[in-house]
Amino acid sequence: MVERKLTGAHYGLRDWVMQRATAVIMLIYTVALLVVLFALPKEYPAWQAFFSQAWVKYLPK
């Protein structure tokens, strides 16, 4: 017979809060990327200059 360990009810709440926090971070990242996408000119040198900045290189890591 399989025995289940008893756990507290707060584990579900913690998982839910972490999921919501991750969703907020993803939303901020997506909005920032869309703003940059529409704000930068369409030329290659502008995009190259943007992606060569240090904060952009380490943003998704």
mmCIF file of C-alpha atoms in Angstrom:
data_model
loop_
_atom_site.group_PDB
_atom_site.id
_atom_site.type_symbol
_atom_site.label_atom_id
_atom_site.label_comp_id
_atom_site.label_asym_id
_atom_site.label_seq_id
_atom_site.Cartn_x
_atom_site.Cartn_y
_atom_site.Cartn_z
ATOM 1 C CA MET A 1 0.000 0.000 0.000
ATOM 2 C CA VAL A 2 1.256 3.495 -0.832
ATOM 3 C CA GLU A 3 1.543 5.826 2.116
ATOM 4 C CA ARG A 4 1.150 9.543 1.494
ATOM 5 C CA LYS A 5 3.088 11.985 3.593
ATOM 6 C CA LEU A 6 0.981 14.607 5.245
ATOM 7 C CA THR A 7 1.921 18.115 4.222
ATOM 8 C CA GLY A 8 0.588 21.468 5.205
ATOM 9 C CA ALA A 9 -1.980 23.365 3.212
ATOM 10 C CA HIS A 10 0.370 26.296 2.663
ATOM 11 C CA TYR A 11 2.377 24.529 -0.054
ATOM 12 C CA GLY A 12 -0.333 25.110 -2.630
ATOM 13 C CA LEU A 13 -0.463 28.800 -1.783
ATOM 14 C CA ARG A 14 3.317 29.131 -2.099
ATOM 15 C CA ASP A 15 3.246 27.493 -5.533
ATOM 16 C CA TRP A 16 0.406 29.767 -6.620
ATOM 17 C CA VAL A 17 2.252 32.898 -5.457
ATOM 18 C CA MET A 18 5.444 31.794 -7.234
ATOM 19 C CA GLN A 19 3.475 31.194 -10.427
ATOM 20 C CA ARG A 20 1.940 34.668 -10.248
ATOM 21 C CA ALA A 21 5.322 36.281 -9.526
ATOM 22 C CA THR A 22 6.836 34.523 -12.524
ATOM 23 C CA ALA A 23 3.937 35.694 -14.688
ATOM 24 C CA VAL A 24 4.526 39.305 -13.609
ATOM 25 C CA ILE A 25 8.244 39.056 -14.426
ATOM 26 C CA MET A 26 7.442 37.587 -17.844
ATOM 27 C CA LEU A 27 4.899 40.353 -18.489
ATOM 28 C CA ILE A 28 7.424 43.079 -17.651
ATOM 29 C CA TYR A 29 10.040 41.442 -19.882
ATOM 30 C CA THR A 30 7.566 41.105 -22.772
ATOM 31 C CA VAL A 31 6.347 44.703 -22.511
ATOM 32 C CA ALA A 32 9.931 45.990 -22.394
ATOM 33 C CA LEU A 33 10.840 43.939 -25.453
ATOM 34 C CA LEU A 34 7.802 45.221 -27.367
ATOM 35 C CA VAL A 35 8.623 48.821 -26.462
ATOM 36 C CA VAL A 36 12.169 48.362 -27.745
ATOM 37 C CA LEU A 37 10.895 46.593 -30.852
ATOM 38 C CA PHE A 38 8.682 49.510 -31.832
ATOM 39 C CA ALA A 39 10.982 52.305 -30.595
ATOM 40 C CA LEU A 40 14.204 51.367 -32.369
ATOM 41 C CA PRO A 41 14.737 52.168 -36.023
ATOM 42 C CA LYS A 42 14.579 49.300 -38.464
ATOM 43 C CA GLU A 43 18.240 49.565 -39.507
ATOM 44 C CA TYR A 44 20.714 46.854 -38.569
ATOM 45 C CA PRO A 45 23.303 49.155 -36.862
ATOM 46 C CA ALA A 46 20.687 50.379 -34.371
ATOM 47 C CA TRP A 47 19.782 46.810 -33.405
ATOM 48 C CA GLN A 48 23.438 45.805 -33.237
ATOM 49 C CA ALA A 49 24.169 48.720 -30.898
ATOM 50 C CA PHE A 50 21.192 47.803 -28.726
ATOM 51 C CA PHE A 51 22.121 44.133 -28.355
ATOM 52 C CA SER A 52 25.796 44.918 -27.719
ATOM 53 C CA GLN A 53 24.959 46.704 -24.460
ATOM 54 C CA ALA A 54 25.964 44.790 -21.332
ATOM 55 C CA TRP A 55 22.563 44.908 -19.606
ATOM 56 C CA VAL A 56 20.869 43.399 -22.669
ATOM 57 C CA LYS A 57 23.422 40.592 -22.950
ATOM 58 C CA TYR A 58 22.809 39.395 -19.388
ATOM 59 C CA LEU A 59 19.074 40.126 -19.165
ATOM 60 C CA PRO A 60 17.699 36.634 -19.925
ATOM 61 C CA LYS A 61 20.342 34.769 -17.915
#
